[in-house]
């Protein structure tokens, strides 16, 4: 934060744009970055991703009127990057004109489904295509999901706003490192400055309503797949992505989930059968039978692999199980499970057209390939790694 307030980094007269939400809060100053930059008179535009400036909006809820933020600064142009039109998902060249610096200050979750990564990619793509003379500064933050890599790299076939082509389900990078990778892919010539997080200053601020803490991020790469089904993924409860269930799963209490012989058993997590009532989203105000997924050894737990096995078991043992129908992601007609799984072999496994050994082998191979691809763009000492898939 102090670095950005130095005149040699952001000089007086600078025309600065800022991509941020409430995670751009810095403990040392007690201020949001948009407040500090506005006071200096250098902030011209604020770009707001999905969920709004204070993460006040639910998933896929559009933000069209940004005048609600003008009380923070009437001289700043507040620009939504998640409105009613597909073109709103990225700032246009015209919207990016008039700035010489773009600061990115966001908290990622570590999984490709999370749209902040896509928002950053589209902004950098626009800057590159139009050869805009804009310097990029990233206020980097730790990846709350850690350095573990999970899953397969999504192909062009399934790529969407919730899955940039080439990214695995869980990528292991920080936003700063992703920007280094994106610059390489885009062959961008823009300057990139990464400001590492300071331990004494960094705190995890929830980036959206259903990512309340770092523990959620440890499960998100796997548990997000339930969004592609008619089961609740725990939205509308205090434990999103930790709770999963539906009214029709009464049989779930008869299973000995934590017995090593159970098809969905995982030695690094515990499954607690339970009931819950979501107050919104799927099965709102209905009693759901389901489970609470509790990670007991996060350094070895492979969230995606376990959630795939759980989903397959519940699908095979429940007549009422169904894939979510209708449009899931804005401006894309593919089914939710196709966009989330993002891999034909995983989809075939769900439909009994492939076995687990095939899926396991492909994930292990793809994870290794991603680690090889991404490692040259690391900024910090800790390296990317895989967990053994059971």
CSV table of C-alpha atoms in Angstrom, one decimal:
chain,number,residue,atom,x,y,z
A,1,UNK,CA,0.0,0.0,0.0
A,2,UNK,CA,2.7,2.5,1.0
A,3,UNK,CA,4.6,1.6,-2.3
A,4,UNK,CA,1.6,2.7,-4.4
A,5,UNK,CA,1.4,6.0,-2.5
A,6,UNK,CA,5.0,6.9,-3.4
A,7,UNK,CA,5.4,9.5,-6.1
A,8,UNK,CA,8.0,7.5,-8.0
A,9,UNK,CA,5.4,4.6,-8.4
A,10,UNK,CA,2.2,6.5,-8.9
A,11,UNK,CA,3.3,10.1,-9.6
A,12,UNK,CA,1.2,13.2,-9.2
A,13,UNK,CA,-0.8,13.7,-12.4
A,14,UNK,CA,-1.0,9.9,-13.0
A,15,UNK,CA,-4.3,8.7,-14.5
A,16,UNK,CA,-4.9,5.5,-12.7
A,17,UNK,CA,-7.6,2.8,-13.2
A,18,UNK,CA,-8.3,0.2,-10.5
A,19,UNK,CA,-9.8,-3.3,-10.8
A,20,UNK,CA,-11.0,-4.1,-7.3
A,21,UNK,CA,-13.7,-5.0,-4.8
A,22,UNK,CA,-13.8,-5.0,-1.0
A,23,UNK,CA,-10.7,-7.2,-0.9
A,24,UNK,CA,-8.7,-4.1,-1.7
A,25,UNK,CA,-8.7,-3.2,2.0
A,26,UNK,CA,-5.4,-2.8,3.6
A,27,UNK,CA,-5.0,-3.2,7.4
A,28,UNK,CA,-2.0,-0.9,7.7
A,29,UNK,CA,-3.9,2.1,6.5
A,30,UNK,CA,-7.4,1.0,7.4
A,31,UNK,CA,-8.6,2.2,4.0
A,32,UNK,CA,-9.7,0.7,0.8
A,33,UNK,CA,-7.3,1.3,-2.0
A,34,UNK,CA,-9.9,3.3,-4.0
A,35,UNK,CA,-10.2,5.7,-1.1
A,36,UNK,CA,-6.5,6.3,-0.8
A,37,UNK,CA,-5.9,6.8,-4.5
A,38,UNK,CA,-9.0,9.1,-4.8
A,39,UNK,CA,-7.7,11.3,-1.9
A,40,UNK,CA,-4.4,11.6,-3.8
A,41,UNK,CA,-6.3,12.8,-6.9
A,42,UNK,CA,-4.8,10.1,-9.2
A,43,UNK,CA,-7.8,7.7,-9.4
A,44,UNK,CA,-9.8,8.1,-12.6
A,45,UNK,CA,-11.7,4.8,-13.1
A,46,UNK,CA,-12.7,1.9,-10.9
A,47,UNK,CA,-13.6,-1.4,-12.7
A,48,UNK,CA,-16.0,-3.6,-10.7
A,49,UNK,CA,-16.1,-7.4,-11.2
A,50,UNK,CA,-19.0,-9.8,-10.5
A,51,UNK,CA,-20.6,-9.5,-7.0
A,52,UNK,CA,-20.1,-5.7,-6.8
A,53,UNK,CA,-17.7,-3.4,-5.1
A,54,UNK,CA,-18.5,-4.8,-1.6
A,55,UNK,CA,-19.3,-8.4,-2.7
A,56,UNK,CA,-22.9,-7.6,-1.9
A,57,UNK,CA,-24.4,-9.3,-4.9
A,58,UNK,CA,-25.1,-13.0,-5.3
A,59,UNK,CA,-23.6,-15.2,-8.1
A,60,UNK,CA,-24.7,-14.1,-11.6
A,61,UNK,CA,-26.6,-11.1,-10.2
A,62,UNK,CA,-26.0,-8.3,-12.7
A,63,UNK,CA,-24.7,-4.8,-11.7
A,64,UNK,CA,-26.0,-2.1,-14.1
A,65,UNK,CA,-26.2,1.0,-11.9
A,66,UNK,CA,-22.9,2.0,-10.4
A,67,UNK,CA,-24.1,5.3,-9.2
A,68,UNK,CA,-24.5,3.7,-5.7
A,69,UNK,CA,-20.7,4.0,-5.4
A,70,UNK,CA,-20.4,7.6,-6.4
A,71,UNK,CA,-20.6,8.8,-2.7
A,72,UNK,CA,-17.0,7.5,-2.3
A,73,UNK,CA,-15.8,9.9,-5.1
A,74,UNK,CA,-17.9,11.8,-7.5
A,75,UNK,CA,-14.9,12.4,-9.8
A,76,UNK,CA,-14.2,8.7,-10.4
A,77,UNK,CA,-15.8,6.8,-13.2
A,78,UNK,CA,-17.3,3.6,-11.7
A,79,UNK,CA,-17.5,0.9,-14.5
A,80,UNK,CA,-19.3,-2.4,-14.1
A,81,UNK,CA,-17.7,-5.5,-15.7
A,82,UNK,CA,-20.7,-7.7,-15.0
A,83,UNK,CA,-23.8,-6.1,-16.5
A,84,UNK,CA,-26.6,-7.3,-18.8
A,85,UNK,CA,-24.7,-7.6,-22.0
A,86,UNK,CA,-21.9,-9.9,-23.0
A,87,UNK,CA,-19.7,-7.0,-24.0
A,88,UNK,CA,-19.8,-5.7,-20.4
A,89,UNK,CA,-17.6,-8.6,-19.2
A,90,UNK,CA,-14.6,-6.7,-20.3
A,91,UNK,CA,-13.9,-3.0,-20.5
A,92,UNK,CA,-13.7,-1.7,-24.0
A,93,UNK,CA,-10.7,0.1,-25.4
A,94,UNK,CA,-12.7,3.3,-25.0
A,95,UNK,CA,-13.4,2.7,-21.3
A,96,UNK,CA,-9.7,2.0,-20.8
A,97,UNK,CA,-8.6,5.1,-22.6
A,98,UNK,CA,-7.4,8.0,-20.5
A,99,UNK,CA,-5.5,5.9,-18.0
A,100,UNK,CA,-1.8,5.2,-17.9
A,101,UNK,CA,-1.8,2.6,-15.1
A,102,UNK,CA,-4.2,-0.2,-14.2
A,103,UNK,CA,-3.9,-1.6,-10.6
A,104,UNK,CA,-5.4,-5.0,-9.9
A,105,UNK,CA,-6.3,-5.6,-6.3
A,106,UNK,CA,-8.5,-8.7,-5.9
A,107,UNK,CA,-8.6,-11.9,-3.9
A,108,UNK,CA,-8.8,-15.0,-6.0
A,109,UNK,CA,-10.0,-18.5,-4.8
A,110,UNK,CA,-7.5,-20.6,-6.7
A,111,UNK,CA,-10.0,-22.3,-9.0
A,112,UNK,CA,-10.7,-21.5,-12.6
A,113,UNK,CA,-14.5,-21.2,-12.1
A,114,UNK,CA,-14.0,-18.0,-10.1
A,115,UNK,CA,-14.8,-15.2,-12.6
A,116,UNK,CA,-12.2,-12.7,-11.3
A,117,UNK,CA,-9.5,-14.6,-13.3
A,118,UNK,CA,-11.6,-14.4,-16.4
A,119,UNK,CA,-12.2,-10.7,-15.9
A,120,UNK,CA,-8.4,-10.0,-15.6
A,121,UNK,CA,-7.7,-12.1,-18.7
A,122,UNK,CA,-10.3,-10.2,-20.8
A,123,UNK,CA,-8.9,-6.8,-19.6
A,124,UNK,CA,-5.3,-7.8,-20.4
A,125,UNK,CA,-6.5,-9.2,-23.8
A,126,UNK,CA,-8.1,-5.8,-24.7
A,127,UNK,CA,-5.0,-3.9,-23.6
A,128,UNK,CA,-2.9,-6.2,-25.7
A,129,UNK,CA,-5.1,-6.3,-28.9
A,130,UNK,CA,-5.4,-2.5,-28.9
A,131,UNK,CA,-1.8,-1.9,-28.0
A,132,UNK,CA,-2.8,0.4,-25.2
A,133,UNK,CA,0.0,2.1,-23.3
A,134,UNK,CA,-1.0,1.0,-19.9
A,135,UNK,CA,1.2,-0.2,-17.1
A,136,UNK,CA,-0.2,-3.1,-15.0
A,137,UNK,CA,0.4,-3.2,-11.2
A,138,UNK,CA,-0.8,-6.2,-9.2
A,139,UNK,CA,-1.3,-5.9,-5.5
A,140,UNK,CA,-0.7,-9.6,-5.0
A,141,UNK,CA,-2.3,-11.8,-2.4
A,142,UNK,CA,-1.7,-15.4,-1.3
A,143,UNK,CA,-3.7,-18.1,-3.1
A,144,UNK,CA,-6.0,-19.4,-0.3
A,145,UNK,CA,-6.2,-22.8,-2.0
A,146,UNK,CA,-2.4,-23.1,-1.8
A,147,UNK,CA,0.1,-24.4,-4.4
A,148,UNK,CA,-1.6,-27.7,-5.1
A,149,UNK,CA,-2.8,-28.3,-8.7
A,150,UNK,CA,-5.9,-30.3,-9.5
A,151,UNK,CA,-7.7,-31.4,-12.6
A,152,UNK,CA,-7.4,-31.0,-16.3
A,153,UNK,CA,-6.7,-28.0,-18.5
A,154,UNK,CA,-9.9,-26.9,-20.1
A,155,UNK,CA,-10.1,-27.0,-23.9
A,156,UNK,CA,-11.6,-24.5,-26.3
A,157,UNK,CA,-14.7,-26.7,-26.6
A,158,UNK,CA,-15.7,-26.0,-23.0
A,159,UNK,CA,-14.0,-22.7,-22.3
A,160,UNK,CA,-16.2,-19.9,-21.1
A,161,UNK,CA,-16.3,-17.0,-18.6
A,162,UNK,CA,-16.0,-19.6,-15.9
A,163,UNK,CA,-13.1,-21.4,-17.5
A,164,UNK,CA,-10.3,-19.7,-19.5
A,165,UNK,CA,-8.9,-22.0,-22.1
A,166,UNK,CA,-5.8,-23.8,-20.8
A,167,UNK,CA,-6.4,-23.5,-17.1
A,168,UNK,CA,-6.8,-26.6,-14.9
A,169,UNK,CA,-9.6,-26.8,-12.3
A,170,UNK,CA,-7.2,-25.6,-9.5
A,171,UNK,CA,-4.2,-23.7,-10.8
A,172,UNK,CA,-2.0,-23.0,-7.7
A,173,UNK,CA,-0.9,-19.5,-8.8
A,174,UNK,CA,-1.4,-16.1,-7.3
A,175,UNK,CA,-3.0,-13.4,-9.4
A,176,UNK,CA,0.4,-11.8,-10.0
A,177,UNK,CA,1.7,-15.1,-11.3
A,178,UNK,CA,-1.4,-15.6,-13.5
A,179,UNK,CA,-0.8,-12.1,-15.0
A,180,UNK,CA,2.8,-13.1,-15.9
A,181,UNK,CA,1.4,-16.3,-17.5
A,182,UNK,CA,-1.3,-14.3,-19.3
A,183,UNK,CA,1.3,-11.7,-20.6
A,184,UNK,CA,3.3,-14.6,-22.1
A,185,UNK,CA,0.2,-16.2,-23.7
A,186,UNK,CA,-1.0,-12.8,-25.2
A,187,UNK,CA,2.6,-11.8,-26.2
A,188,UNK,CA,1.8,-8.6,-24.4
A,189,UNK,CA,4.5,-5.9,-24.2
A,190,UNK,CA,2.9,-3.9,-21.3
A,191,UNK,CA,4.9,-3.4,-18.2
A,192,UNK,CA,3.9,-5.6,-15.2
A,193,UNK,CA,4.8,-4.8,-11.6
A,194,UNK,CA,3.9,-7.3,-8.9
A,195,UNK,CA,3.7,-6.0,-5.3
A,196,UNK,CA,4.1,-9.0,-3.0
A,197,UNK,CA,1.7,-9.3,0.0
A,198,UNK,CA,3.1,-8.3,3.4
A,199,UNK,CA,2.3,-10.8,6.1
A,200,UNK,CA,1.7,-8.1,8.7
A,201,UNK,CA,-0.7,-6.3,6.4
A,202,UNK,CA,-2.6,-9.1,4.7
A,203,UNK,CA,-5.9,-10.4,5.9
A,204,UNK,CA,-8.3,-12.6,4.0
A,205,UNK,CA,-11.4,-10.6,3.1
A,206,UNK,CA,-14.3,-12.6,1.6
A,207,UNK,CA,-14.3,-11.9,-2.2
A,208,UNK,CA,-18.0,-12.9,-2.6
A,209,UNK,CA,-21.0,-13.9,-0.5
A,210,UNK,CA,-20.4,-17.6,-0.8
A,211,UNK,CA,-16.7,-17.7,-0.2
A,212,UNK,CA,-16.8,-16.7,3.5
A,213,UNK,CA,-13.3,-18.0,4.4
A,214,UNK,CA,-10.1,-19.7,3.3
A,215,UNK,CA,-11.5,-23.1,4.3
A,216,UNK,CA,-14.1,-22.7,1.5
A,217,UNK,CA,-11.4,-22.3,-1.0
A,218,UNK,CA,-9.8,-25.6,0.0
A,219,UNK,CA,-13.0,-27.4,-1.2
A,220,UNK,CA,-14.2,-25.1,-4.0
A,221,UNK,CA,-12.3,-26.9,-6.8
A,222,UNK,CA,-14.3,-30.0,-6.2
A,223,UNK,CA,-17.5,-28.9,-4.5
A,224,UNK,CA,-18.3,-26.3,-7.1
A,225,UNK,CA,-19.3,-29.1,-9.5
A,226,UNK,CA,-22.5,-29.6,-7.5
A,227,UNK,CA,-23.7,-26.4,-9.1
A,228,UNK,CA,-24.2,-28.5,-12.2
A,229,UNK,CA,-26.7,-30.7,-10.4
A,230,UNK,CA,-30.1,-30.5,-8.7
A,231,UNK,CA,-28.5,-30.8,-5.3
A,232,UNK,CA,-27.8,-27.8,-3.2
A,233,UNK,CA,-24.1,-26.9,-2.9
A,234,UNK,CA,-24.8,-25.2,0.4
A,235,UNK,CA,-25.7,-21.7,-0.9
A,236,UNK,CA,-28.2,-20.2,1.4
A,237,UNK,CA,-26.5,-21.7,4.5
A,238,UNK,CA,-23.5,-20.6,6.6
A,239,UNK,CA,-21.4,-23.4,5.1
A,240,UNK,CA,-21.5,-23.0,1.3
A,241,UNK,CA,-19.6,-25.7,-0.6
A,242,UNK,CA,-19.1,-27.6,2.7
A,243,UNK,CA,-22.7,-28.8,2.8
A,244,UNK,CA,-24.3,-30.7,-0.1
A,245,UNK,CA,-27.8,-32.2,-0.2
A,246,UNK,CA,-31.4,-32.3,-1.4
A,247,UNK,CA,-34.8,-33.3,0.1
A,248,UNK,CA,-34.7,-36.6,-1.8
A,249,UNK,CA,-31.5,-38.0,-0.2
A,250,UNK,CA,-33.0,-39.6,3.0
A,251,UNK,CA,-31.0,-42.7,2.3
A,252,UNK,CA,-27.7,-40.9,2.9
A,253,UNK,CA,-28.0,-41.6,6.6
A,254,UNK,CA,-27.8,-45.4,6.0
A,255,UNK,CA,-24.3,-45.2,4.4
A,256,UNK,CA,-21.1,-45.7,6.4
A,257,UNK,CA,-19.3,-43.0,4.5
A,258,UNK,CA,-16.1,-43.2,6.6
A,259,UNK,CA,-15.5,-46.9,6.2
A,260,UNK,CA,-12.4,-47.5,4.0
A,261,UNK,CA,-14.4,-49.9,1.9
A,262,UNK,CA,-17.0,-47.3,0.9
A,263,UNK,CA,-16.8,-46.3,-2.8
A,264,UNK,CA,-16.7,-42.6,-1.9
A,265,UNK,CA,-14.3,-42.9,1.0
A,266,UNK,CA,-11.3,-40.6,1.3
A,267,UNK,CA,-8.8,-40.9,4.1
A,268,UNK,CA,-8.1,-37.2,4.1
A,269,UNK,CA,-11.7,-36.0,4.7
A,270,UNK,CA,-14.6,-37.0,6.9
A,271,UNK,CA,-18.2,-37.1,5.7
A,272,UNK,CA,-20.9,-36.2,8.3
A,273,UNK,CA,-24.5,-37.0,7.3
A,274,UNK,CA,-26.8,-34.1,8.2
A,275,UNK,CA,-29.8,-32.0,7.4
A,276,UNK,CA,-30.0,-28.3,6.6
A,277,UNK,CA,-32.4,-25.8,5.3
A,278,UNK,CA,-31.2,-23.2,2.7
A,279,UNK,CA,-32.8,-19.8,3.1
A,280,UNK,CA,-32.2,-19.1,-0.7
A,281,UNK,CA,-31.1,-20.7,-3.9
A,282,UNK,CA,-31.8,-24.4,-4.6
A,283,UNK,CA,-34.4,-26.0,-2.3
A,284,UNK,CA,-34.9,-22.8,-0.4
A,285,UNK,CA,-36.8,-23.3,2.8
A,286,UNK,CA,-36.9,-27.1,2.4
A,287,UNK,CA,-35.2,-29.6,4.6
A,288,UNK,CA,-32.3,-31.1,2.7
A,289,UNK,CA,-30.7,-34.5,3.6
A,290,UNK,CA,-27.0,-34.4,2.8
A,291,UNK,CA,-23.5,-34.3,4.1
A,292,UNK,CA,-21.0,-32.0,5.7
A,293,UNK,CA,-17.6,-32.5,4.1
A,294,UNK,CA,-14.7,-31.9,6.5
A,295,UNK,CA,-11.1,-31.9,5.4
A,296,UNK,CA,-8.9,-33.6,7.9
A,297,UNK,CA,-5.5,-33.3,6.1
A,298,UNK,CA,-5.6,-30.5,3.6
A,299,UNK,CA,-2.0,-30.9,2.4
A,300,UNK,CA,-2.9,-34.3,0.8
A,301,UNK,CA,-6.6,-33.9,0.1
A,302,UNK,CA,-7.5,-33.8,-3.6
A,303,UNK,CA,-10.8,-32.0,-3.6
A,304,UNK,CA,-11.7,-32.4,-7.3
A,305,UNK,CA,-11.1,-36.2,-7.3
A,306,UNK,CA,-13.1,-36.8,-4.2
A,307,UNK,CA,-16.0,-34.6,-5.3
A,308,UNK,CA,-16.1,-36.5,-8.6
A,309,UNK,CA,-16.3,-39.8,-6.8
A,310,UNK,CA,-19.0,-38.5,-4.4
A,311,UNK,CA,-21.1,-37.2,-7.3
A,312,UNK,CA,-20.8,-40.4,-9.2
A,313,UNK,CA,-21.9,-42.5,-6.2
A,314,UNK,CA,-24.9,-40.2,-5.4
A,315,UNK,CA,-25.9,-40.1,-9.1
A,316,UNK,CA,-25.8,-43.9,-9.3
A,317,UNK,CA,-27.8,-44.4,-6.1
A,318,UNK,CA,-30.5,-41.7,-6.5
A,319,UNK,CA,-33.3,-41.8,-9.1
A,320,UNK,CA,-34.1,-38.2,-8.4
A,321,UNK,CA,-30.6,-37.0,-9.2
A,322,UNK,CA,-30.4,-34.8,-12.3
A,323,UNK,CA,-28.1,-32.4,-14.1
A,324,UNK,CA,-29.1,-28.8,-13.8
A,325,UNK,CA,-31.0,-27.7,-16.9
A,326,UNK,CA,-31.3,-24.4,-18.6
A,327,UNK,CA,-28.7,-21.6,-19.0
A,328,UNK,CA,-26.2,-21.6,-16.2
A,329,UNK,CA,-23.6,-19.0,-17.2
A,330,UNK,CA,-24.6,-15.8,-18.9
A,331,UNK,CA,-24.2,-15.8,-22.7
A,332,UNK,CA,-23.4,-19.5,-22.9
A,333,UNK,CA,-25.9,-22.3,-23.8
A,334,UNK,CA,-23.9,-25.3,-22.6
A,335,UNK,CA,-25.1,-27.2,-19.5
A,336,UNK,CA,-23.6,-26.2,-16.2
A,337,UNK,CA,-21.9,-29.6,-15.6
A,338,UNK,CA,-20.2,-29.3,-19.0
A,339,UNK,CA,-18.8,-25.9,-18.3
A,340,UNK,CA,-17.7,-26.9,-14.8
A,341,UNK,CA,-16.2,-30.3,-15.5
A,342,UNK,CA,-14.8,-28.9,-18.7
A,343,UNK,CA,-13.6,-32.3,-19.8
A,344,UNK,CA,-15.2,-35.0,-22.0
A,345,UNK,CA,-13.6,-37.9,-20.1
A,346,UNK,CA,-15.0,-36.7,-16.7
A,347,UNK,CA,-18.4,-36.3,-18.3
A,348,UNK,CA,-18.1,-39.8,-19.7
A,349,UNK,CA,-17.2,-41.1,-16.3
A,350,UNK,CA,-20.4,-39.7,-14.8
A,351,UNK,CA,-22.4,-41.5,-17.5
A,352,UNK,CA,-20.6,-44.8,-17.2
A,353,UNK,CA,-18.8,-44.4,-20.5
A,354,UNK,CA,-15.3,-44.3,-18.8
A,355,UNK,CA,-13.9,-45.8,-15.7
A,356,UNK,CA,-12.1,-44.1,-12.8
A,357,UNK,CA,-8.6,-45.4,-13.7
A,358,UNK,CA,-8.9,-43.5,-17.0
A,359,UNK,CA,-10.0,-40.3,-15.3
A,360,UNK,CA,-7.3,-40.6,-12.6
A,361,UNK,CA,-4.6,-41.2,-15.2
A,362,UNK,CA,-5.6,-38.2,-17.3
A,363,UNK,CA,-5.8,-35.8,-14.3
A,364,UNK,CA,-2.4,-36.9,-13.0
A,365,UNK,CA,-0.9,-36.4,-16.5
A,366,UNK,CA,-2.6,-33.0,-17.0
A,367,UNK,CA,-1.6,-31.7,-13.6
A,368,UNK,CA,2.0,-32.5,-14.3
A,369,UNK,CA,1.8,-30.8,-17.7
A,370,UNK,CA,0.3,-27.6,-16.1
A,371,UNK,CA,3.0,-27.6,-13.4
A,372,UNK,CA,5.6,-27.7,-16.2
A,373,UNK,CA,3.8,-24.9,-18.1
A,374,UNK,CA,3.2,-22.6,-15.2
A,375,UNK,CA,6.4,-23.0,-13.1
A,376,UNK,CA,8.4,-20.5,-15.2
A,377,UNK,CA,6.0,-17.7,-14.1
A,378,UNK,CA,6.2,-18.3,-10.4
A,379,UNK,CA,7.3,-15.3,-8.3
A,380,UNK,CA,7.6,-16.9,-4.9
A,381,UNK,CA,9.8,-19.7,-3.5
A,382,UNK,CA,7.1,-22.4,-2.9
A,383,UNK,CA,6.6,-24.6,-5.9
A,384,UNK,CA,3.5,-26.1,-7.5
A,385,UNK,CA,2.7,-29.7,-6.6
A,386,UNK,CA,0.3,-32.6,-7.0
A,387,UNK,CA,-1.5,-34.8,-4.5
A,388,UNK,CA,-1.7,-38.5,-5.0
A,389,UNK,CA,-5.2,-39.3,-6.3
A,390,UNK,CA,-7.0,-42.2,-4.7
